[in-house]
PDB file of C-alpha atoms in Angstrom:
ATOM      1  CA  TYR A   1     -16.369  -7.812 -10.677  1.00 54.00           C
ATOM      2  CA  GLU A   2     -14.266 -10.442 -12.442  1.00 64.00           C
ATOM      3  CA  ARG A   3     -11.133  -8.787 -11.048  1.00 64.00           C
ATOM      4  CA  PHE A   4     -12.459  -8.967  -7.466  1.00 65.00           C
ATOM      5  CA  TYR A   5     -13.675 -12.534  -7.888  1.00 66.00           C
ATOM      6  CA  LYS A   6     -10.419 -13.711  -9.459  1.00 67.00           C
ATOM      7  CA  ALA A   7      -8.450 -12.267  -6.554  1.00 72.00           C
ATOM      8  CA  SER A   8     -10.844 -13.661  -3.954  1.00 72.00           C
ATOM      9  CA  ILE A   9     -10.761 -17.265  -5.172  1.00 72.00           C
ATOM     10  CA  THR A  10      -7.050 -17.442  -5.986  1.00 76.00           C
ATOM     11  CA  CYS A  11      -5.470 -15.343  -3.237  1.00 86.00           C
ATOM     12  CA  SER A  12      -5.999 -16.031   0.456  1.00 89.00           C
ATOM     13  CA  ARG A  13      -4.764 -12.508   1.229  1.00 90.00           C
ATOM     14  CA  ALA A  14      -7.484 -10.820  -0.836  1.00 89.00           C
ATOM     15  CA  ALA A  15     -10.716  -9.774   0.871  1.00 88.00           C
ATOM     16  CA  THR A  16     -13.365 -12.469   0.470  1.00 83.00           C
ATOM     17  CA  THR A  17     -15.952 -11.596  -2.180  1.00 78.00           C
ATOM     18  CA  TYR A  18     -19.227 -13.531  -2.278  1.00 80.00           C
ATOM     19  CA  GLY A  19     -20.961 -11.955  -5.240  1.00 77.00           C
ATOM     20  CA  CYS A  20     -22.291  -8.753  -6.737  1.00 76.00           C
ATOM     21  CA  PHE A  21     -25.504  -7.043  -7.772  1.00 80.00           C
ATOM     22  CA  ARG A  22     -26.449  -3.951  -9.725  1.00 80.00           C
ATOM     23  CA  ASN A  23     -27.993  -1.059  -7.827  1.00 82.00           C
ATOM     24  CA  HIS A  24     -29.393   1.183 -10.548  1.00 82.00           C
ATOM     25  CA  HIS A  25     -26.257   2.040 -12.558  1.00 80.00           C
ATOM     26  CA  GLN A  26     -23.762   1.069  -9.856  1.00 78.00           C
ATOM     27  CA  LEU A  27     -22.231  -2.360  -9.298  1.00 72.00           C
ATOM     28  CA  GLU A  28     -22.298  -3.386  -5.625  1.00 76.00           C
ATOM     29  CA  LEU A  29     -20.080  -6.107  -4.174  1.00 74.00           C
ATOM     30  CA  VAL A  30     -21.051  -8.514  -1.411  1.00 80.00           C
ATOM     31  CA  MET A  31     -17.985  -9.122   0.758  1.00 83.00           C
ATOM     32  CA  LYS A  32     -17.082 -10.635   4.073  1.00 88.00           C
ATOM     33  CA  LEU A  33     -17.449  -8.166   6.944  1.00 89.00           C
ATOM     34  CA  TYR A  34     -14.140  -6.901   8.280  1.00 93.00           C
ATOM     35  CA  THR A  35     -14.535  -4.654  11.301  1.00 93.00           C
ATOM     36  CA  ARG A  36     -11.160  -2.895  11.273  1.00 94.00           C
ATOM     37  CA  SER A  37      -8.268  -1.908   9.057  1.00 96.00           C
ATOM     38  CA  LEU A  38      -4.551  -1.421   9.529  1.00 96.00           C
ATOM     39  CA  HIS A  39      -5.300   2.303   9.649  1.00 94.00           C
ATOM     40  CA  ASP A  40      -7.664   1.691  12.583  1.00 93.00           C
ATOM     41  CA  GLN A  41      -4.995  -0.398  14.296  1.00 92.00           C
ATOM     42  CA  MET A  42      -2.471   2.424  14.039  1.00 90.00           C
ATOM     43  CA  MET A  43      -4.966   5.068  15.149  1.00 87.00           C
ATOM     44  CA  GLU A  44      -5.735   3.174  18.362  1.00 82.00           C
ATOM     45  CA  ALA A  45      -2.452   4.521  19.689  1.00 65.00           C
ATOM     46  CA  ALA A  46      -3.267   8.123  18.711  1.00 62.00           C
ATOM     47  CA  ALA A  47      -4.720   9.011  22.113  1.00 60.00           C
ATOM     48  CA  ASP A  48      -1.425   8.063  23.779  1.00 62.00           C
ATOM     49  CA  ALA A  49       0.815   9.856  21.301  1.00 61.00           C
ATOM     50  CA  PRO A  50       3.388  12.222  22.857  1.00 60.00           C
ATOM     51  CA  PRO A  51       2.845  15.976  22.359  1.00 59.00           C
ATOM     52  CA  GLY A  52       3.829  17.131  18.893  1.00 56.00           C
ATOM     53  CA  THR A  53       3.440  13.711  17.271  1.00 56.00           C
ATOM     54  CA  VAL A  54       0.593  12.263  15.259  1.00 53.00           C
ATOM     55  CA  ARG A  55       0.553   8.889  16.975  1.00 63.00           C
ATOM     56  CA  THR A  56       2.916   6.425  18.578  1.00 73.00           C
ATOM     57  CA  PRO A  57       4.592   3.947  16.223  1.00 85.00           C
ATOM     58  CA  LEU A  58       3.550   0.330  16.292  1.00 90.00           C
ATOM     59  CA  ALA A  59       5.817  -2.041  18.172  1.00 89.00           C
ATOM     60  CA  VAL A  60       8.570  -3.173  15.838  1.00 92.00           C
ATOM     61  CA  ALA A  61       7.448  -6.808  16.052  1.00 94.00           C
ATOM     62  CA  ASP A  62       3.877  -5.843  15.125  1.00 94.00           C
ATOM     63  CA  ALA A  63       5.012  -3.631  12.242  1.00 95.00           C
ATOM     64  CA  LEU A  64       7.220  -6.380  10.853  1.00 97.00           C
ATOM     65  CA  GLY A  65       4.399  -8.896  11.210  1.00 97.00           C
ATOM     66  CA  TYR A  66       1.943  -6.765   9.261  1.00 97.00           C
ATOM     67  CA  GLY A  67       4.662  -5.886   6.759  1.00 98.00           C
ATOM     68  CA  LEU A  68       5.319  -9.574   6.096  1.00 98.00           C
ATOM     69  CA  GLN A  69       1.605 -10.265   5.685  1.00 98.00           C
ATOM     70  CA  LEU A  70       1.301  -7.388   3.222  1.00 98.00           C
ATOM     71  CA  ALA A  71       4.340  -8.605   1.275  1.00 98.00           C
ATOM     72  CA  LYS A  72       2.760 -12.054   0.976  1.00 96.00           C
ATOM     73  CA  ALA A  73      -0.540 -10.516  -0.132  1.00 95.00           C
ATOM     74  CA  LEU A  74       1.176  -8.488  -2.853  1.00 95.00           C
ATOM     75  CA  GLU A  75       3.151 -11.528  -3.955  1.00 95.00           C
ATOM     76  CA  GLN A  76      -0.094 -13.498  -4.367  1.00 92.00           C
ATOM     77  CA  LEU A  77      -1.896 -10.780  -6.303  1.00 90.00           C
ATOM     78  CA  HIS A  78       1.072  -9.924  -8.485  1.00 92.00           C
ATOM     79  CA  GLY A  79       1.450 -13.630  -9.159  1.00 90.00           C
ATOM     80  CA  VAL A  80      -1.956 -13.708 -10.870  1.00 86.00           C
ATOM     81  CA  GLY A  81      -1.263 -10.497 -12.760  1.00 85.00           C
ATOM     82  CA  ILE A  82      -3.057  -7.953 -10.565  1.00 86.00           C
ATOM     83  CA  LYS A  83      -1.427  -4.728  -9.418  1.00 87.00           C
ATOM     84  CA  ILE A  84      -3.320  -2.611  -6.915  1.00 89.00           C
ATOM     85  CA  GLY A  85      -2.137   0.944  -7.540  1.00 89.00           C
ATOM     86  CA  ASP A  86      -3.562   2.336  -4.288  1.00 92.00           C
ATOM     87  CA  VAL A  87      -2.062   0.316  -1.442  1.00 95.00           C
ATOM     88  CA  LYS A  88      -2.618   2.195   1.820  1.00 95.00           C
ATOM     89  CA  PRO A  89      -3.537   1.313   5.437  1.00 96.00           C
ATOM     90  CA  ALA A  90      -7.244   2.069   4.998  1.00 94.00           C
ATOM     91  CA  ASN A  91      -7.416  -0.567   2.235  1.00 93.00           C
ATOM     92  CA  LEU A  92      -5.722  -3.234   4.344  1.00 97.00           C
ATOM     93  CA  LEU A  93      -8.323  -5.030   6.432  1.00 96.00           C
ATOM     94  CA  LEU A  94      -7.781  -7.246   9.463  1.00 96.00           C
ATOM     95  CA  ASP A  95      -9.895 -10.302  10.160  1.00 94.00           C
ATOM     96  CA  GLU A  96     -10.888 -11.786  13.500  1.00 93.00           C
ATOM     97  CA  ASN A  97      -7.496 -13.527  13.714  1.00 94.00           C
ATOM     98  CA  ASP A  98      -5.532 -10.338  13.016  1.00 95.00           C
ATOM     99  CA  GLN A  99      -4.712 -11.571   9.515  1.00 96.00           C
ATOM    100  CA  LEU A 100      -4.295  -8.874   6.882  1.00 97.00           C
ATOM    101  CA  VAL A 101      -6.121  -8.899   3.540  1.00 95.00           C
ATOM    102  CA  ILE A 102      -6.159  -6.391   0.707  1.00 93.00           C
ATOM    103  CA  ALA A 103      -9.474  -4.765  -0.213  1.00 88.00           C
ATOM    104  CA  ASP A 104     -10.652  -1.976  -2.512  1.00 75.00           C
ATOM    105  CA  PHE A 105      -9.501  -3.030  -5.954  1.00 65.00           C
ATOM    106  CA  GLY A 106     -11.239  -0.008  -7.454  1.00 53.00           C
ATOM    107  CA  ILE A 107      -8.242   1.124  -9.526  1.00 49.00           C
ATOM    108  CA  SER A 108      -6.344  -2.145  -9.745  1.00 53.00           C
ATOM    109  CA  GLU A 109      -5.373  -3.321 -13.194  1.00 54.00           C
ATOM    110  CA  VAL A 110      -4.524  -6.592 -14.824  1.00 47.00           C
ATOM    111  CA  VAL A 111      -0.839  -6.303 -15.676  1.00 46.00           C
ATOM    112  CA  THR A 112       0.298  -6.864 -19.252  1.00 40.00           C
ATOM    113  CA  SER A 113       3.827  -6.965 -20.592  1.00 35.00           C
ATOM    114  CA  THR A 114       3.556  -3.346 -21.743  1.00 31.00           C
ATOM    115  CA  VAL A 115       1.810  -0.545 -19.854  1.00 35.00           C
ATOM    116  CA  THR A 116       1.216   2.609 -21.887  1.00 32.00           C
ATOM    117  CA  SER A 117       1.043   6.114 -20.484  1.00 32.00           C
ATOM    118  CA  ALA A 118      -2.660   6.248 -21.289  1.00 34.00           C
ATOM    119  CA  GLN A 119      -3.232   3.167 -19.145  1.00 37.00           C
ATOM    120  CA  SER A 120      -1.015   4.251 -16.310  1.00 38.00           C
ATOM    121  CA  GLY A 121      -1.727   7.897 -15.605  1.00 48.00           C
ATOM    122  CA  ARG A 122      -1.392   8.783 -11.943  1.00 51.00           C
ATOM    123  CA  LYS A 123      -3.979   7.188  -9.727  1.00 62.00           C
ATOM    124  CA  GLY A 124      -4.085   6.453  -6.059  1.00 78.00           C
ATOM    125  CA  THR A 125      -3.280   8.343  -2.868  1.00 90.00           C
ATOM    126  CA  PRO A 126      -0.335  10.775  -3.275  1.00 94.00           C
ATOM    127  CA  ALA A 127       1.382   9.904   0.027  1.00 95.00           C
ATOM    128  CA  TYR A 128       1.811   6.278  -1.111  1.00 96.00           C
ATOM    129  CA  THR A 129       2.464   6.993  -4.790  1.00 96.00           C
ATOM    130  CA  ALA A 130       5.609   5.805  -6.560  1.00 96.00           C
ATOM    131  CA  PRO A 131       7.670   8.111  -8.819  1.00 96.00           C
ATOM    132  CA  GLU A 132       6.486   6.460 -12.042  1.00 96.00           C
ATOM    133  CA  GLN A 133       2.853   6.981 -11.052  1.00 94.00           C
ATOM    134  CA  PHE A 134       3.526  10.729 -11.085  1.00 94.00           C
ATOM    135  CA  ASP A 135       5.621  10.639 -14.261  1.00 93.00           C
ATOM    136  CA  THR A 136       5.536   7.614 -16.557  1.00 90.00           C
ATOM    137  CA  ASP A 137       8.758   8.773 -18.236  1.00 92.00           C
ATOM    138  CA  ILE A 138      10.507   7.472 -15.094  1.00 94.00           C
ATOM    139  CA  GLY A 139       9.314   3.933 -15.717  1.00 92.00           C
ATOM    140  CA  ALA A 140       6.336   1.691 -16.349  1.00 91.00           C
ATOM    141  CA  VAL A 141       3.589   1.612 -13.744  1.00 92.00           C
ATOM    142  CA  GLY A 142       3.201  -1.957 -12.591  1.00 91.00           C
ATOM    143  CA  CYS A 143       3.593  -4.295  -9.653  1.00 94.00           C
ATOM    144  CA  LYS A 144       6.791  -2.542  -8.536  1.00 96.00           C
ATOM    145  CA  SER A 145       4.691   0.578  -7.887  1.00 96.00           C
ATOM    146  CA  ASP A 146       2.926  -1.375  -5.135  1.00 96.00           C
ATOM    147  CA  ILE A 147       6.330  -2.188  -3.602  1.00 98.00           C
ATOM    148  CA  TRP A 148       7.006   1.544  -3.137  1.00 98.00           C
ATOM    149  CA  ALA A 149       3.658   1.779  -1.327  1.00 97.00           C
ATOM    150  CA  TRP A 150       4.731  -1.172   0.861  1.00 98.00           C
ATOM    151  CA  GLY A 151       7.776   0.849   1.897  1.00 98.00           C
ATOM    152  CA  CYS A 152       5.568   3.846   2.694  1.00 98.00           C
ATOM    153  CA  ILE A 153       3.372   1.699   4.924  1.00 98.00           C
ATOM    154  CA  MET A 154       6.430   0.306   6.719  1.00 97.00           C
ATOM    155  CA  TYR A 155       7.484   3.915   7.278  1.00 96.00           C
ATOM    156  CA  GLU A 156       4.072   4.815   8.691  1.00 95.00           C
ATOM    157  CA  MET A 157       4.002   1.875  11.088  1.00 94.00           C
ATOM    158  CA  LEU A 158       7.558   2.422  12.332  1.00 94.00           C
ATOM    159  CA  ALA A 159       7.702   6.236  12.316  1.00 91.00           C
ATOM    160  CA  GLY A 160       4.275   6.875  13.798  1.00 88.00           C
ATOM    161  CA  GLN A 161       3.003   9.276  11.159  1.00 88.00           C
ATOM    162  CA  PRO A 162       1.810   9.073   7.545  1.00 90.00           C
ATOM    163  CA  PRO A 163       4.405   9.593   4.806  1.00 94.00           C
ATOM    164  CA  TRP A 164       4.744  13.207   3.654  1.00 94.00           C
ATOM    165  CA  PHE A 165       2.569  14.321   6.564  1.00 91.00           C
ATOM    166  CA  LYS A 166       0.642  17.555   5.874  1.00 88.00           C
ATOM    167  CA  GLN A 167       2.251  18.023   2.440  1.00 93.00           C
ATOM    168  CA  GLY A 168       0.052  18.607  -0.605  1.00 93.00           C
ATOM    169  CA  GLU A 169       0.154  16.577  -3.801  1.00 93.00           C
ATOM    170  CA  MET A 170       2.323  19.012  -5.766  1.00 94.00           C
ATOM    171  CA  LYS A 171       4.912  19.210  -2.997  1.00 96.00           C
ATOM    172  CA  ILE A 172       4.952  15.434  -2.656  1.00 96.00           C
ATOM    173  CA  MET A 173       5.407  15.083  -6.409  1.00 95.00           C
ATOM    174  CA  THR A 174       8.318  17.546  -6.362  1.00 95.00           C
ATOM    175  CA  GLN A 175       9.971  15.749  -3.453  1.00 95.00           C
ATOM    176  CA  ILE A 176       9.705  12.392  -5.208  1.00 96.00           C
ATOM    177  CA  THR A 177      10.179  13.070  -8.912  1.00 95.00           C
ATOM    178  CA  GLN A 178      12.571  16.051  -8.872  1.00 95.00           C
ATOM    179  CA  LYS A 179      14.454  15.811  -5.575  1.00 95.00           C
ATOM    180  CA  LYS A 180      14.285  11.993  -5.600  1.00 96.00           C
ATOM    181  CA  ASN A 181      13.442  11.893  -1.907  1.00 96.00           C
ATOM    182  CA  HIS A 182      11.472   9.218  -0.092  1.00 96.00           C
ATOM    183  CA  PRO A 183      10.061   8.769   3.422  1.00 94.00           C
ATOM    184  CA  LYS A 184      12.916   7.981   5.808  1.00 94.00           C
ATOM    185  CA  ILE A 185      12.343   5.835   8.880  1.00 93.00           C
ATOM    186  CA  PRO A 186      14.121   7.285  11.943  1.00 90.00           C
ATOM    187  CA  SER A 187      17.638   5.906  12.285  1.00 91.00           C
ATOM    188  CA  ALA A 188      16.971   4.892  15.891  1.00 90.00           C
ATOM    189  CA  VAL A 189      14.317   2.496  14.595  1.00 91.00           C
ATOM    190  CA  MET A 190      16.258   1.319  11.548  1.00 93.00           C
ATOM    191  CA  ASP A 191      19.264   0.512  13.747  1.00 93.00           C
ATOM    192  CA  VAL A 192      17.336  -2.156  15.679  1.00 92.00           C
ATOM    193  CA  LEU A 193      16.115  -3.914  12.533  1.00 94.00           C
ATOM    194  CA  ASP A 194      17.829  -6.898  11.003  1.00 95.00           C
ATOM    195  CA  PRO A 195      20.209  -5.737   8.243  1.00 95.00           C
ATOM    196  CA  GLN A 196      18.313  -7.756   5.635  1.00 96.00           C
ATOM    197  CA  ILE A 197      15.050  -6.057   6.588  1.00 96.00           C
ATOM    198  CA  ARG A 198      16.698  -2.633   6.445  1.00 96.00           C
ATOM    199  CA  ALA A 199      18.005  -3.463   2.981  1.00 96.00           C
ATOM    200  CA  ILE A 200      14.559  -4.534   1.731  1.00 97.00           C
ATOM    201  CA  ILE A 201      12.953  -1.334   3.048  1.00 97.00           C
ATOM    202  CA  ASP A 202      15.669   0.777   1.436  1.00 97.00           C
ATOM    203  CA  GLN A 203      15.333  -1.098  -1.866  1.00 98.00           C
ATOM    204  CA  SER A 204      11.564  -0.623  -1.894  1.00 98.00           C
ATOM    205  CA  PHE A 205      12.222   3.108  -2.306  1.00 98.00           C
ATOM    206  CA  ALA A 206      14.495   2.716  -5.336  1.00 97.00           C
ATOM    207  CA  PHE A 207      13.734   5.520  -7.797  1.00 97.00           C
ATOM    208  CA  ASN A 208      13.887   3.108 -10.742  1.00 96.00           C
ATOM    209  CA  PRO A 209      11.038   0.584 -10.362  1.00 96.00           C
ATOM    210  CA  ASP A 210      13.220  -2.161 -11.851  1.00 95.00           C
ATOM    211  CA  ASP A 211      15.561  -1.841  -8.860  1.00 97.00           C
ATOM    212  CA  ARG A 212      12.856  -2.632  -6.285  1.00 97.00           C
ATOM    213  CA  PRO A 213      12.425  -6.124  -4.801  1.00 95.00           C
TER     214      PRO A 213
END
């Protein structure tokens, strides 16, 4: 609970937490009601998706807007020493003013200067998982792991389908850790983006976490 409360009172981009109570052996949180998530926002276009596609991409301006909000949210949380470890659209809630906040800190950790393998075994959703979360020999799991997930979410918003769509965890792990692949936004979309934005997206998928923004 302290982790949730710390984020709520220090970070405007963290979901508002009012308190907690114990229900038998389970801790329950009392939070502000958010009626939709970024995942819901993207799925609204699913009914209009062309044949053979999962859904239509978000408008570039909308995707960049949400991407900027998410970047600010991660900057706030990382600034107080909290990494999320499972950043994905379903955990990104939208308030009544279409402002994005991060929720579900279930596997988030307070970051220390050294993260051991025992502390940083793979957690989270495979499609948004950074290389070092699969194999800690690649690098330390920390805030830069959330930046990889940011890139995956940018991909999903701009490409119109989840990263590594319909691929199982082992195949995703092979693609990322052995083949050093990452989700690639269609060139037709990347070409209309500002060069600085393209560079940030590309850098977010750096194999070495130290090379990410």
